[in-house]
Amino acid sequence: MINFAKRAAALALAGAMALSLTACSPKELASDLILKTATLLGFIEEDTGDEEESTDIYAPAGGEITFPDGLQDTSSHWNQQIVDGSLYVTFNSIANRNTEYFVAASDSVTVTAYATTESTGLLEFKVALWQLSEDRTTTSYVPGTTVYFTTGGDCYTCTITGLTPGKLYKANVSYDSAIYYITGGMRIDGIGSNDLLSVEGNE
C-alpha cells in the first residue's frame, strides 16, 4: 500500500512538472520527463540501447561457374540443367524466377551466383529456398535461407543449411526493382538427383 502511494505521488508530481514545463519549454522535454519517471517506477523497461542483430545473410565473394554445353547461351530468359549433382541456371533480364524442384542430397546446398544490372541504386539480388510438401500440393518458404548476392558480374558463394535430405526444394531468384532487371547465372551444388520436377500451380 505504501509503495503504491509513493508511486502515485511520484506520477502526480511528474504530471504537475510536465504541465508547468510545457508553458516555457518544448513539449518533447515534458514528454521525456514523464517517460523517465515511468521508467524509474518500473512501468516501462529501460532501453539498453542494444539493437537487434541483423539476420540478413550476405554471400562472400568467391567461386566460379563453368556452364555445361547447352547452357552457355544466355540470350533466353531462363535455362536450367542438372549435371553431376549441380543445378546450373542462366538468366537474362529477369526480376523474379523459380527453378524447378530438385532433391536435396544432404542438409545443405552451396549456391554460387553472379549478376549484372543497369541500376546504379539497387546492387543486390536474392536467392531463397522453398520446400514442396509431401503431397506435392503446397510449397513453403524455408526460414533463414534468403541469401543476398552483390551485382557487378563477380561470383559470390554461400552454403545454405537446414534442409532435409531427400526433400524437394526450389530456388527463387529475385531482384526488388520495378524498372530494372538482372542478367547472370547460378550453380547450386548438393543435388541428390539428376531429375527436375515441375509442379503445376506451384511456380
PDB file of N, CA, C and O in Angstrom, residues 101 131-140 199 202:
ATOM      1  N   TYR A 101      11.776 -27.995 -59.127  1.00  0.00           N
ATOM      2  CA  TYR A 101      12.117 -28.633 -57.854  1.00  0.00           C
ATOM      3  C   TYR A 101      13.256 -29.636 -58.031  1.00  0.00           C
ATOM      4  O   TYR A 101      13.307 -30.384 -59.010  1.00  0.00           O
ATOM      5  N   GLN A 131      10.302 -25.255 -49.954  1.00  0.00           N
ATOM      6  CA  GLN A 131      10.161 -26.706 -49.872  1.00  0.00           C
ATOM      7  C   GLN A 131       8.769 -27.144 -50.315  1.00  0.00           C
ATOM      8  O   GLN A 131       7.757 -26.530 -49.965  1.00  0.00           O
ATOM      9  N   LEU A 132       8.729 -28.239 -51.072  1.00  0.00           N
ATOM     10  CA  LEU A 132       7.465 -28.802 -51.532  1.00  0.00           C
ATOM     11  C   LEU A 132       6.939 -29.767 -50.480  1.00  0.00           C
ATOM     12  O   LEU A 132       7.684 -30.551 -49.895  1.00  0.00           O
ATOM     13  N   SER A 133       5.626 -29.716 -50.243  1.00  0.00           N
ATOM     14  CA  SER A 133       5.012 -30.589 -49.237  1.00  0.00           C
ATOM     15  C   SER A 133       5.020 -32.041 -49.706  1.00  0.00           C
ATOM     16  O   SER A 133       5.221 -32.345 -50.884  1.00  0.00           O
ATOM     17  N   GLU A 134       4.783 -32.958 -48.764  1.00  0.00           N
ATOM     18  CA  GLU A 134       4.803 -34.393 -49.065  1.00  0.00           C
ATOM     19  C   GLU A 134       3.783 -34.772 -50.135  1.00  0.00           C
ATOM     20  O   GLU A 134       4.052 -35.608 -51.004  1.00  0.00           O
ATOM     21  N   ASP A 135       2.602 -34.137 -50.086  1.00  0.00           N
ATOM     22  CA  ASP A 135       1.567 -34.465 -51.070  1.00  0.00           C
ATOM     23  C   ASP A 135       1.707 -33.654 -52.354  1.00  0.00           C
ATOM     24  O   ASP A 135       0.877 -33.747 -53.249  1.00  0.00           O
ATOM     25  N   ARG A 136       2.750 -32.801 -52.388  1.00  0.00           N
ATOM     26  CA  ARG A 136       3.085 -32.014 -53.580  1.00  0.00           C
ATOM     27  C   ARG A 136       1.983 -31.046 -53.985  1.00  0.00           C
ATOM     28  O   ARG A 136       1.779 -30.765 -55.167  1.00  0.00           O
ATOM     29  N   THR A 137       1.258 -30.541 -52.987  1.00  0.00           N
ATOM     30  CA  THR A 137       0.188 -29.584 -53.280  1.00  0.00           C
ATOM     31  C   THR A 137       0.523 -28.161 -52.861  1.00  0.00           C
ATOM     32  O   THR A 137      -0.061 -27.214 -53.381  1.00  0.00           O
ATOM     33  N   THR A 138       1.433 -28.012 -51.913  1.00  0.00           N
ATOM     34  CA  THR A 138       1.783 -26.674 -51.433  1.00  0.00           C
ATOM     35  C   THR A 138       3.292 -26.536 -51.313  1.00  0.00           C
ATOM     36  O   THR A 138       4.021 -27.523 -51.193  1.00  0.00           O
ATOM     37  N   THR A 139       3.737 -25.306 -51.335  1.00  0.00           N
ATOM     38  CA  THR A 139       5.157 -25.011 -51.154  1.00  0.00           C
ATOM     39  C   THR A 139       5.300 -23.954 -50.087  1.00  0.00           C
ATOM     40  O   THR A 139       4.450 -23.058 -49.966  1.00  0.00           O
ATOM     41  N   SER A 140       6.354 -24.043 -49.290  1.00  0.00           N
ATOM     42  CA  SER A 140       6.530 -23.103 -48.195  1.00  0.00           C
ATOM     43  C   SER A 140       7.981 -22.652 -48.110  1.00  0.00           C
ATOM     44  O   SER A 140       8.907 -23.432 -48.378  1.00  0.00           O
ATOM     45  N   VAL A 199       5.989 -28.691 -60.937  1.00  0.00           N
ATOM     46  CA  VAL A 199       4.672 -28.900 -60.338  1.00  0.00           C
ATOM     47  C   VAL A 199       3.759 -27.757 -60.739  1.00  0.00           C
ATOM     48  O   VAL A 199       3.986 -26.604 -60.382  1.00  0.00           O
ATOM     49  N   ASN A 202       2.534 -24.371 -58.628  1.00  0.00           N
ATOM     50  CA  ASN A 202       3.471 -24.016 -57.570  1.00  0.00           C
ATOM     51  C   ASN A 202       4.655 -23.215 -58.104  1.00  0.00           C
ATOM     52  O   ASN A 202       5.633 -23.047 -57.430  1.00  0.00           O
TER      53      ASN A 202
END
